mmCIF file of C-alpha atoms and ligand atoms in Angstrom:
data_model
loop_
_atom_site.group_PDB
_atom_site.id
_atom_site.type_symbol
_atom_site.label_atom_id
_atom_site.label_comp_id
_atom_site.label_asym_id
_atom_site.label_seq_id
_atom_site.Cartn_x
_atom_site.Cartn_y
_atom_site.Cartn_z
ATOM 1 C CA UNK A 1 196.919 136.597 -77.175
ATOM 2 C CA UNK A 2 196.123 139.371 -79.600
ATOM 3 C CA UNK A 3 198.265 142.444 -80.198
ATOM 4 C CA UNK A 4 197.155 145.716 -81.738
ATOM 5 C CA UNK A 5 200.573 148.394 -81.849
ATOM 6 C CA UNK A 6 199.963 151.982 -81.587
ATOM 7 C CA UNK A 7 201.899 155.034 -82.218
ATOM 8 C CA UNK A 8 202.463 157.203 -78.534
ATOM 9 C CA UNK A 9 204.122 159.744 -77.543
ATOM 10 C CA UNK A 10 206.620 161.789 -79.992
ATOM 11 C CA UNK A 11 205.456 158.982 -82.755
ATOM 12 C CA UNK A 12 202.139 159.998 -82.367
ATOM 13 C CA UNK A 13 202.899 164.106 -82.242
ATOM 14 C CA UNK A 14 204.606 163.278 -86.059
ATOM 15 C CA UNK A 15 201.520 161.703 -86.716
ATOM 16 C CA UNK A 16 198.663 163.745 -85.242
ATOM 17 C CA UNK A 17 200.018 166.779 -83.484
ATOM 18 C CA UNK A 18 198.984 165.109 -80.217
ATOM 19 C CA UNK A 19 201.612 162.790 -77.668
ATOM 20 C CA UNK A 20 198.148 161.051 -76.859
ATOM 21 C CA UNK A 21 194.570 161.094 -78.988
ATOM 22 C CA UNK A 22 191.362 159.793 -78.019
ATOM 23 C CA UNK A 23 191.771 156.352 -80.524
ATOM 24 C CA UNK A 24 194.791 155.126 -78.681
ATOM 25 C CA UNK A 25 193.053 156.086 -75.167
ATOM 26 C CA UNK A 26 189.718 154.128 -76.174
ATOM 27 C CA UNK A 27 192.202 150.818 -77.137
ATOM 28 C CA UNK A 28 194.128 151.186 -73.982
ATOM 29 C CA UNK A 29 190.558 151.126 -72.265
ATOM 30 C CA UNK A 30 189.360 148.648 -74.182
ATOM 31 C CA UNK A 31 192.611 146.361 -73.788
ATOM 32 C CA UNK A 32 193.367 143.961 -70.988
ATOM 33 C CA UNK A 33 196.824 145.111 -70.508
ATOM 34 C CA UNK A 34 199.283 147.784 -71.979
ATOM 35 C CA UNK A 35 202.939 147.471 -72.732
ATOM 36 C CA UNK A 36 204.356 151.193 -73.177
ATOM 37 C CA UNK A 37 207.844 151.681 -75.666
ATOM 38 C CA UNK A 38 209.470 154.896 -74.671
ATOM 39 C CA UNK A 39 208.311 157.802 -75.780
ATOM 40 C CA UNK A 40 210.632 160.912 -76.241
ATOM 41 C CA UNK A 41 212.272 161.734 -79.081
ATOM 42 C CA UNK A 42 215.837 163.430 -79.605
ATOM 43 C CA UNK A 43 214.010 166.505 -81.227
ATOM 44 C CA UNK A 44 213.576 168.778 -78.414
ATOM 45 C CA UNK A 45 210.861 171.559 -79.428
ATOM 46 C CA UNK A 46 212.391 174.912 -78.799
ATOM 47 C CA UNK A 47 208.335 176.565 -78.323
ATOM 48 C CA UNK A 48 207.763 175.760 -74.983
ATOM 49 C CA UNK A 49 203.889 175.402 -75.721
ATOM 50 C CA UNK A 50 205.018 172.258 -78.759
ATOM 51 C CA UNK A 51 203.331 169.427 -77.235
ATOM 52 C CA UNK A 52 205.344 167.020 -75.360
ATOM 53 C CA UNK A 53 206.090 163.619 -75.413
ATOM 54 C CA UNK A 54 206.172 162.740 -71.408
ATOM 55 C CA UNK A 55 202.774 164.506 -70.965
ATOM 56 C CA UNK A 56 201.473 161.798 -73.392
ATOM 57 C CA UNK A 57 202.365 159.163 -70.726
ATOM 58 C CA UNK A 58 201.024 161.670 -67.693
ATOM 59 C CA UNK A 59 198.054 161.809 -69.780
ATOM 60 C CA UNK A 60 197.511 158.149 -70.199
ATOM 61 C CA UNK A 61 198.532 157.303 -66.440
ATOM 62 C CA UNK A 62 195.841 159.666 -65.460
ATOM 63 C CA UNK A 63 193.378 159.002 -67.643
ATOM 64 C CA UNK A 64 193.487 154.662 -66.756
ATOM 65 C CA UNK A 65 193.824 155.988 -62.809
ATOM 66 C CA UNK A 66 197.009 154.172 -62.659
ATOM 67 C CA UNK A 67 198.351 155.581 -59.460
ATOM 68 C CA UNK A 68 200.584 152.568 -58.576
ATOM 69 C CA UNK A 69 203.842 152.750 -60.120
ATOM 70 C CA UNK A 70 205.855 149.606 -59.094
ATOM 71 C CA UNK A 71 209.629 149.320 -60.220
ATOM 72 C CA UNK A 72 211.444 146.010 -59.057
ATOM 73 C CA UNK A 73 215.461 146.927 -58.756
ATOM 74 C CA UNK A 74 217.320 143.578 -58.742
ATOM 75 C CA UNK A 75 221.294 143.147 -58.623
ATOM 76 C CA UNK A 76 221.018 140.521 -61.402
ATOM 77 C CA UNK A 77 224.434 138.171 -59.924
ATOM 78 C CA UNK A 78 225.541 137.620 -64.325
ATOM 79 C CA UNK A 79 225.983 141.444 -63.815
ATOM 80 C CA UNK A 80 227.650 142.084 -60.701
ATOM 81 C CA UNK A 81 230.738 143.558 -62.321
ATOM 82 C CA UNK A 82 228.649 146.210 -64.515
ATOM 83 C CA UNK A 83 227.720 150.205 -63.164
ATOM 84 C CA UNK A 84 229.256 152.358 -60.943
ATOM 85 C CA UNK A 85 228.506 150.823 -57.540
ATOM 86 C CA UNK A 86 230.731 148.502 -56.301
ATOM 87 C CA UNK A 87 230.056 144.914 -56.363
ATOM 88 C CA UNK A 88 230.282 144.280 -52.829
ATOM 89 C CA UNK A 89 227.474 147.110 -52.287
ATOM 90 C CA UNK A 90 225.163 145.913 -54.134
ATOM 91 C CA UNK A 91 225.522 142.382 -54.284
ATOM 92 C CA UNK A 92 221.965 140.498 -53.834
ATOM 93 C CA UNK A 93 220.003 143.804 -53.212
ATOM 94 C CA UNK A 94 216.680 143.127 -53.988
ATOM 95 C CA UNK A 95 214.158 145.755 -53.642
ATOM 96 C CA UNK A 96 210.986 147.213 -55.254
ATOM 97 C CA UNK A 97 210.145 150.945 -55.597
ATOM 98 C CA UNK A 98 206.420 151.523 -55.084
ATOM 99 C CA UNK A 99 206.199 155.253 -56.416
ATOM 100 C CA UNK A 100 202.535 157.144 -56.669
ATOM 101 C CA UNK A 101 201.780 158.318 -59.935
ATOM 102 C CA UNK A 102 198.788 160.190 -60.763
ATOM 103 C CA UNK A 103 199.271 162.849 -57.805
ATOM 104 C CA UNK A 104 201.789 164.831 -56.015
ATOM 105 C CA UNK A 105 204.154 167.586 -57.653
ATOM 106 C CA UNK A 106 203.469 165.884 -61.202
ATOM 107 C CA UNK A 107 200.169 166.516 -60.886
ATOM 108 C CA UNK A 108 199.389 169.344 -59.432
ATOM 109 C CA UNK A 109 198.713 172.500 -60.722
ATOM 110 C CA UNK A 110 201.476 174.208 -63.386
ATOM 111 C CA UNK A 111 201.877 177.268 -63.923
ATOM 112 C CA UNK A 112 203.973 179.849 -66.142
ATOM 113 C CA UNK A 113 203.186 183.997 -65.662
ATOM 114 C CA UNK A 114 203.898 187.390 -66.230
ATOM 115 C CA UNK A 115 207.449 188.731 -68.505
ATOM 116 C CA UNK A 116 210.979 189.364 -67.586
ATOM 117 C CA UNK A 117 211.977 189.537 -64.385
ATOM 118 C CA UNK A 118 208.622 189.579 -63.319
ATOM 119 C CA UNK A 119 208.207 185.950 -64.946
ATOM 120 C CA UNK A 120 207.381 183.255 -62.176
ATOM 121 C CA UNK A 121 206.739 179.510 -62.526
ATOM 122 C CA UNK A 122 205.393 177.411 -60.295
ATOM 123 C CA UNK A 123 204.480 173.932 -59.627
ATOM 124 C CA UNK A 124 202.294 172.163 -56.660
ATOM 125 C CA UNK A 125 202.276 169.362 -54.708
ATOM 126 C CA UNK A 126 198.995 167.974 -53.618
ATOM 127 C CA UNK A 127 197.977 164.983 -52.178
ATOM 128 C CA UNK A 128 194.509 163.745 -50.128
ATOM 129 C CA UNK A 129 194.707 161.045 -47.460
ATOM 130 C CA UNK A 130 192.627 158.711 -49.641
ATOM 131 C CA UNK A 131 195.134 159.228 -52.491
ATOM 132 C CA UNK A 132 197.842 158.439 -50.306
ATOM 133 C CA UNK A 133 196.290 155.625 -48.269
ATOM 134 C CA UNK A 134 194.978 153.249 -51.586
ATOM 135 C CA UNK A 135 198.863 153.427 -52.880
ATOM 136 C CA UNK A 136 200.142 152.390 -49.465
ATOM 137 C CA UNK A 137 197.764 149.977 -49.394
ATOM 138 C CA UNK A 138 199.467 148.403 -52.609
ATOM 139 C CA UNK A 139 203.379 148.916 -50.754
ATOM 140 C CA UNK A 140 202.045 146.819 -47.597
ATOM 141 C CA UNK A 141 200.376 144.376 -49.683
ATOM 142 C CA UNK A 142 203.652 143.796 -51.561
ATOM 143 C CA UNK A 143 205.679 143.906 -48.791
ATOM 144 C CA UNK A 144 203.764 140.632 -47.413
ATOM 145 C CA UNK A 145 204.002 138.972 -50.178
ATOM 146 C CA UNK A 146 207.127 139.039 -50.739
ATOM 147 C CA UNK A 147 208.242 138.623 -47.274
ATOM 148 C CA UNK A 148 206.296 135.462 -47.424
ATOM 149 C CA UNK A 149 207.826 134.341 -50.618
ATOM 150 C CA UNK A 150 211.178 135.002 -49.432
ATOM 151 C CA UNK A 151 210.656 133.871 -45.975
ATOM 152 C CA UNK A 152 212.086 136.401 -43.642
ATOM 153 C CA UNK A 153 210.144 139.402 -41.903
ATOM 154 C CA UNK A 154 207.927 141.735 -43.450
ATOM 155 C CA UNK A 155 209.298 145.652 -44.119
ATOM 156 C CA UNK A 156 208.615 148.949 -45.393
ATOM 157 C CA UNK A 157 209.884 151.955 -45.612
ATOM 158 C CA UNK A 158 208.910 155.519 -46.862
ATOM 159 C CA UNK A 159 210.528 158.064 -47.703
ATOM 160 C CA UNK A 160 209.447 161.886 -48.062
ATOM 161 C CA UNK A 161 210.196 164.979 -46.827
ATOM 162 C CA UNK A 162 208.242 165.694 -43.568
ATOM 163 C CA UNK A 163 210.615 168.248 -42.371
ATOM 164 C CA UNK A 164 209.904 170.310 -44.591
ATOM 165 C CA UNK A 165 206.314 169.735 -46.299
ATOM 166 C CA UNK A 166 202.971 169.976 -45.654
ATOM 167 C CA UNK A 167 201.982 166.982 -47.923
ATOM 168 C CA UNK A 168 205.370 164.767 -46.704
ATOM 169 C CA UNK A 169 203.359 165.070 -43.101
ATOM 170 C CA UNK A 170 200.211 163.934 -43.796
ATOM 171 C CA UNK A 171 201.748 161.408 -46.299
ATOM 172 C CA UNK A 172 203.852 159.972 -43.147
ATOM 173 C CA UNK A 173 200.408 160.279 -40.980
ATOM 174 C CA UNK A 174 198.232 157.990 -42.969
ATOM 175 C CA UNK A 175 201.094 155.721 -43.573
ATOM 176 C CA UNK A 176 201.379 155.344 -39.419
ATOM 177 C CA UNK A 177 197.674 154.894 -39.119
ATOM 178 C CA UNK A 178 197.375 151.968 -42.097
ATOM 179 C CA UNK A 179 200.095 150.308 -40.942
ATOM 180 C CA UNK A 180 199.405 149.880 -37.177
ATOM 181 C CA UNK A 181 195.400 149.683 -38.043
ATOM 182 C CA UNK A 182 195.761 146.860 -40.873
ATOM 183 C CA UNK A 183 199.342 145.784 -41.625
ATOM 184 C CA UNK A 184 200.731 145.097 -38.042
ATOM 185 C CA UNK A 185 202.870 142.445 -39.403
ATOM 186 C CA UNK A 186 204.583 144.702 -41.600
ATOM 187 C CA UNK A 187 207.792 146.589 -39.830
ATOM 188 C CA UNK A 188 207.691 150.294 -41.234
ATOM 189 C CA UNK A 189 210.152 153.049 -41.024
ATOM 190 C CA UNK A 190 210.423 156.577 -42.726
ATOM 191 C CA UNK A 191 213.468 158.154 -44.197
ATOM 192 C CA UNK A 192 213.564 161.371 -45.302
ATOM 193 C CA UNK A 193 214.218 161.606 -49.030
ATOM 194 C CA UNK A 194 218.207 162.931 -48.885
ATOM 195 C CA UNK A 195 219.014 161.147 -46.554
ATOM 196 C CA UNK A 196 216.834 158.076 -47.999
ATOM 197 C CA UNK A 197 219.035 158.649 -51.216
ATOM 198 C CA UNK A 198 221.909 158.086 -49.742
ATOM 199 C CA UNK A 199 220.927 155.270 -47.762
ATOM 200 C CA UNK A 200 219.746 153.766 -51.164
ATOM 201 C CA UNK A 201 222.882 153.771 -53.196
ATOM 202 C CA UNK A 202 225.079 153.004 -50.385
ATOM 203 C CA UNK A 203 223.396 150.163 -48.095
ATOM 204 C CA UNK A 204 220.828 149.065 -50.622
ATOM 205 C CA UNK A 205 220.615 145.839 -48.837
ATOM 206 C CA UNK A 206 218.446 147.553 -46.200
ATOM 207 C CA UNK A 207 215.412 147.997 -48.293
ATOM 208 C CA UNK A 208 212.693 145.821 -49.217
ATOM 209 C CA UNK A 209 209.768 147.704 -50.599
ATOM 210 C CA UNK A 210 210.001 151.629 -50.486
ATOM 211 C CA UNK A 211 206.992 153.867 -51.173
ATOM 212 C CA UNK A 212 207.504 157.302 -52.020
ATOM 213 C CA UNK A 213 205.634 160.443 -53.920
ATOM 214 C CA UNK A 214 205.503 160.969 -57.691
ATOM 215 C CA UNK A 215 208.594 163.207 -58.065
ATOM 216 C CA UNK A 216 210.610 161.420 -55.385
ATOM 217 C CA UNK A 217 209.684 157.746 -56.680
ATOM 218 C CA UNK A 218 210.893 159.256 -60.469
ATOM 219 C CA UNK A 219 214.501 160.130 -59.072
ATOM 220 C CA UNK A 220 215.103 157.702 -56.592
ATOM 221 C CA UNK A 221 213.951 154.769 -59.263
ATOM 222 C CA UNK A 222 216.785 156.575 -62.013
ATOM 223 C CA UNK A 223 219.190 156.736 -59.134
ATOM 224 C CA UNK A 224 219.031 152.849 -58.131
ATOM 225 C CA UNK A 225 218.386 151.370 -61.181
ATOM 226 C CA UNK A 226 222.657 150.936 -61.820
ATOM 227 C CA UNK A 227 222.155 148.278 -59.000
ATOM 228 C CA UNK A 228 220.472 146.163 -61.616
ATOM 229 C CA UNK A 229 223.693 146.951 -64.154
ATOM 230 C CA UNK A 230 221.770 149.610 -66.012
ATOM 231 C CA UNK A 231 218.772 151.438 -66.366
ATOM 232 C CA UNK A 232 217.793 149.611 -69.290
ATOM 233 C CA UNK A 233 217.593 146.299 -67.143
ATOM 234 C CA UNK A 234 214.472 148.271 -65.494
ATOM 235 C CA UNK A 235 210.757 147.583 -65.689
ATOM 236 C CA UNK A 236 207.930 148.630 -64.259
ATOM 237 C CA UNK A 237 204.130 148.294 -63.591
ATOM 238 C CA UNK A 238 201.260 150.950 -63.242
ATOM 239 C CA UNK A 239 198.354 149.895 -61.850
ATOM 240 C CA UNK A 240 195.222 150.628 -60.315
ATOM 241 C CA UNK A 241 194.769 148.443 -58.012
ATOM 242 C CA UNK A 242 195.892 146.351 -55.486
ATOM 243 C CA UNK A 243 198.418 142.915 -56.332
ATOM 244 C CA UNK A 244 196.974 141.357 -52.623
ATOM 245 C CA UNK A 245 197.572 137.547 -52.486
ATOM 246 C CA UNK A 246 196.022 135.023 -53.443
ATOM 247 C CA UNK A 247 195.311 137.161 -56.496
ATOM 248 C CA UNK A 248 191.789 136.684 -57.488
ATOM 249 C CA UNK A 249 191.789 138.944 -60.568
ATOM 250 C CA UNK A 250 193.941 140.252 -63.533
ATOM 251 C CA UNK A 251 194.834 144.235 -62.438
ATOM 252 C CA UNK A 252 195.351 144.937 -66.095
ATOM 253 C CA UNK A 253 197.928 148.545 -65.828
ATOM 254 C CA UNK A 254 200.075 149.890 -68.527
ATOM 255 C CA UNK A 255 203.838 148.112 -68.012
ATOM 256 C CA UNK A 256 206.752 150.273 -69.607
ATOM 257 C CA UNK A 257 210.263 149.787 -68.971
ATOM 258 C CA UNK A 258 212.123 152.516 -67.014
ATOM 259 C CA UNK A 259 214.782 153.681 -69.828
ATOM 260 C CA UNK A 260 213.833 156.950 -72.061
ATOM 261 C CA UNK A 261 214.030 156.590 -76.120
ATOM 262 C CA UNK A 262 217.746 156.385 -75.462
ATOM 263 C CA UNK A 263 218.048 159.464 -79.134
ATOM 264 C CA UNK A 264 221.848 158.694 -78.781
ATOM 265 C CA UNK A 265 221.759 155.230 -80.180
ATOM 266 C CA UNK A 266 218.479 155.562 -82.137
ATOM 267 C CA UNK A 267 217.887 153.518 -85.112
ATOM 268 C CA UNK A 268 221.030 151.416 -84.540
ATOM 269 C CA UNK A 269 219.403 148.163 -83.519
ATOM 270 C CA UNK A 270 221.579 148.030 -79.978
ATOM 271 C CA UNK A 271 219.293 149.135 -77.480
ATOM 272 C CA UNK A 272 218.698 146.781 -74.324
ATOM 273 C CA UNK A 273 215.691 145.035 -74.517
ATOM 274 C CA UNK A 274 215.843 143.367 -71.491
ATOM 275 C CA UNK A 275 213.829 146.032 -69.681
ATOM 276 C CA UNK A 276 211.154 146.168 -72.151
ATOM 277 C CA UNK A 277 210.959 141.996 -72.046
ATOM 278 C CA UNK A 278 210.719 141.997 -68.326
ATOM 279 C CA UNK A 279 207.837 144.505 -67.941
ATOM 280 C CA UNK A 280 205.968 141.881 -70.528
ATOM 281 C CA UNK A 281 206.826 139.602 -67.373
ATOM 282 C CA UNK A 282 205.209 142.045 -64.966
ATOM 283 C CA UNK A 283 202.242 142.690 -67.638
ATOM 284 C CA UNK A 284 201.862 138.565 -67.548
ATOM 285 C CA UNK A 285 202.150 138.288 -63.812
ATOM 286 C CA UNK A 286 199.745 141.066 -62.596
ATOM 287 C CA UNK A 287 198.216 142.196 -65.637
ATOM 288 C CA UNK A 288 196.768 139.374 -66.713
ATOM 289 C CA UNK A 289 197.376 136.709 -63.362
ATOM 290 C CA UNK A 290 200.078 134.561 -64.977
ATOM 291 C CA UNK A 291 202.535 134.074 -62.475
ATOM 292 C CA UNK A 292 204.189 130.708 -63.669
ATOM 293 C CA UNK A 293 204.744 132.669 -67.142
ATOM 294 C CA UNK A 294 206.078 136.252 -65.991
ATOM 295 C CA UNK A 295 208.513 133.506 -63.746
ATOM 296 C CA UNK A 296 209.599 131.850 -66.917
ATOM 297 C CA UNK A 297 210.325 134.967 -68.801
ATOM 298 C CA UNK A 298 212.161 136.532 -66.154
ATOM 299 C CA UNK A 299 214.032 132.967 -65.639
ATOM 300 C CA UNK A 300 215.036 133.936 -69.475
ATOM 301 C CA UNK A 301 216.434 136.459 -69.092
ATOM 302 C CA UNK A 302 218.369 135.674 -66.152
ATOM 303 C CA UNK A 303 219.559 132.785 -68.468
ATOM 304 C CA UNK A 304 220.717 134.976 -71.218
ATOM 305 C CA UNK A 305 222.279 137.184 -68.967
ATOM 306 C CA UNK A 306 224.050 134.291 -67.461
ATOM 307 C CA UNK A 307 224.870 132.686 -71.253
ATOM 308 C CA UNK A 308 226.758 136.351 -71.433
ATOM 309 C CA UNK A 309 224.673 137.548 -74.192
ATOM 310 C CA UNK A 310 224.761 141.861 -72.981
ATOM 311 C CA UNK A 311 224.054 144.628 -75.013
ATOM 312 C CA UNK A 312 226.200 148.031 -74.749
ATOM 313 C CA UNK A 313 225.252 149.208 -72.377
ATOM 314 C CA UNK A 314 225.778 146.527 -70.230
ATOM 315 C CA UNK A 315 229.124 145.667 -71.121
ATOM 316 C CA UNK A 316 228.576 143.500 -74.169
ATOM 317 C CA UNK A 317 228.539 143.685 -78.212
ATOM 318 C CA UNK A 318 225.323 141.835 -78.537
ATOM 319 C CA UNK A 319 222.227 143.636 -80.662
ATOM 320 C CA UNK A 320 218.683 144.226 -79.277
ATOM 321 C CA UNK A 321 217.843 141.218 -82.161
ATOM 322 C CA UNK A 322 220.519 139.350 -80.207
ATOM 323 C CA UNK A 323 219.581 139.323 -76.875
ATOM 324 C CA UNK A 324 215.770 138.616 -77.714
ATOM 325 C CA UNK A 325 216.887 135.983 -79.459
ATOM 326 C CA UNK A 326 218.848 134.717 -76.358
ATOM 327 C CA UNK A 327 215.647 135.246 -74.408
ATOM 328 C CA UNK A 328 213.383 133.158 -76.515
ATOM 329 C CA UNK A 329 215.928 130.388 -76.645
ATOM 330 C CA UNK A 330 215.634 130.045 -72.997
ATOM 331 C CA UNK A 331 212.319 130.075 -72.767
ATOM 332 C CA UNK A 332 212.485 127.157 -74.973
HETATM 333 C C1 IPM B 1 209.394 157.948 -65.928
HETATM 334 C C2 IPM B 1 209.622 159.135 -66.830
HETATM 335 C C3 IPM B 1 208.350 159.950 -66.924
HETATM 336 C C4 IPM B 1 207.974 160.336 -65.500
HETATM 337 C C5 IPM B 1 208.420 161.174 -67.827
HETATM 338 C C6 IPM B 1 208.761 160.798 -69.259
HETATM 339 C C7 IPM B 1 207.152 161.984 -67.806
HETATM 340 O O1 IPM B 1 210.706 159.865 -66.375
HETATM 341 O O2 IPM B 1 208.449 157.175 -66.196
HETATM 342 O O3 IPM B 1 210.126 157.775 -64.978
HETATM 343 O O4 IPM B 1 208.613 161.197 -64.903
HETATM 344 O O5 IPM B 1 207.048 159.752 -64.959
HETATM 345 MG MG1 MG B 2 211.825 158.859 -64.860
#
């Protein structure tokens, strides 16, 4: 493999004024598959026009059409006594969020107006049935996969808000219509998103794969990732396509894990890298079509986590050079 590095996001505003310029767009084109550090910074500009570093990564998403976020929450069993749920809750929970990302309130039209108590903001939500319908494609897809991997029965469930928006209705309509046209096999249910939230921290046994809007998918992904121990166990994949089995070709996507730059512990060499190494196992496994190697990574992990070796913030003393370290010793 070849690696060229980049500077994104509030690296690449020091650098250029810019979160994102047209160079590191062209090699993320021209790549086969991009793994994403986090991008913030703990410099928050006070001028609300300073460019930002998030809109760097809505940029990019956009730009590659990568309007499949998928982010795989596992209750890893070396961590069961770490985070705030309780054991028994989340014990074997398994589940992958399938979150749209290039449309919905994120990407909608922004807007900032008028001065004192005349100012008004706003922010919309917008979403065609063909946007809707490719990214619930992906959710089915997954769900049969996995529920033939894992032998048992086939479900999905999405969540919105279709008591109360326009977009939440139609989103629920086309998800119907798929599902009974081409994914009969599939069991699907909808849960509205408070309730949904609930039912995710609290019985997260329940889900399988969940597909949900832009905005929704961002929270509800933050909000489950303690059942993995911490949201720097997370990872995820963008794509723009469709993981269907038996997969014929390499989806290529942008793979990031879930955590932000984490300005708190900045510079100190203890940050959890475990996220970061299992979205290289995502990147492997439908970026480039190398399941047996994303397995062995993740395997890895799972080993190191098992040998004990845990950064802070899960529970342990060991250093991001640590717990890489662990990682490549199991892979050997
Ligand atoms: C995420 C992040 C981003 C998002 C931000 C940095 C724009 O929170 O990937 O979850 O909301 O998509
Ligand atoms: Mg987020």
């Amino acid at each position: 493999m070849e690696f060229s590095a980049f500077p994104f996001g509030a690296a690449s505003i020091e650098l250029t004024g810019l979160p994102l310029t047209d160079e590191v767009l062209d090699a993320c084109r021209s790549a086969d598959a991009v793994l994403v550090g986090a991008v913030g910074t703990a410099h928050q500009p006070t001028d609300p026009a300073a460019p930002r570093p998030g809109q760097g990564l809505l940029d990019l998403r956009a730009a590659l059409g990568l309007y499949a976020n998928i982010r795989p929450v596992r209750a890893w069993p070396a961590l069961s006594d770490m985070g705030p749920y309780r054991t028994e809750t989340v014990k074997d929970a398994d589940l992958v969020i399938v979150r749209e990302l290039t449309g919905g309130l994120y990407a909608g039209t922004r807007g900032l107006r008028g001065t004192g108590a005349d100012r008004l903001a706003f922010d919309t939500c917008v979403y065609t049935a063909g946007e809707i319908e490719r990214v619930a494609r992906v959710a089915f897809e997954l769900a049969r996969t996995r529920a033939h991997s894992r032998r048992r029965p086939a479900r999905l469930t999405s969540i919105d808000k279709a008591n109360v928006l326009e977009t939440s209705r139609l989103w629920r309509d086309v998800l119907t219509a798929l599902g009974a046209a081409e994914y009969p096999g599939v069991r699907l249910d909808h849960l509205l998103v408070d309730s949904g939230a609930m039912a995710l921290v609290s019985t997260p046994r329940r889900f399988d794969v969940i597909i949900t809007e832009n905005m929704f998918g961002d929270i509800l992904s933050d909000a489950a990732a303690p059942i993995s121990g911490s949201l720097g166990m997370m990872a995820s994949a963008s794509l723009a396509g469709s993981p269907a089995e038996p997969m014929t070709k390499p989806l290529g996507g942008l793979y990031e894990p879930v955590h932000g730059s984490a300005p708190d512990i900045a510079g100190q060499g203890v940050a959890n890298p475990y996220g970061a190494i299992l979205s290289a196992a995502l990147l492997l496994r439908y970026g480039l079509g190398l399941p047996t190697e994303a397995a062995a990574l993740e395997d890895a992990v799972e080993g190191a986590l098992a040998a004990g070796i845990r950064t802070r913030d899960i529970g342990g003393v060991a250093t991001t050079a640590d717990a890489t370290r662990a990682v490549l010793g199991q892979l050997r």
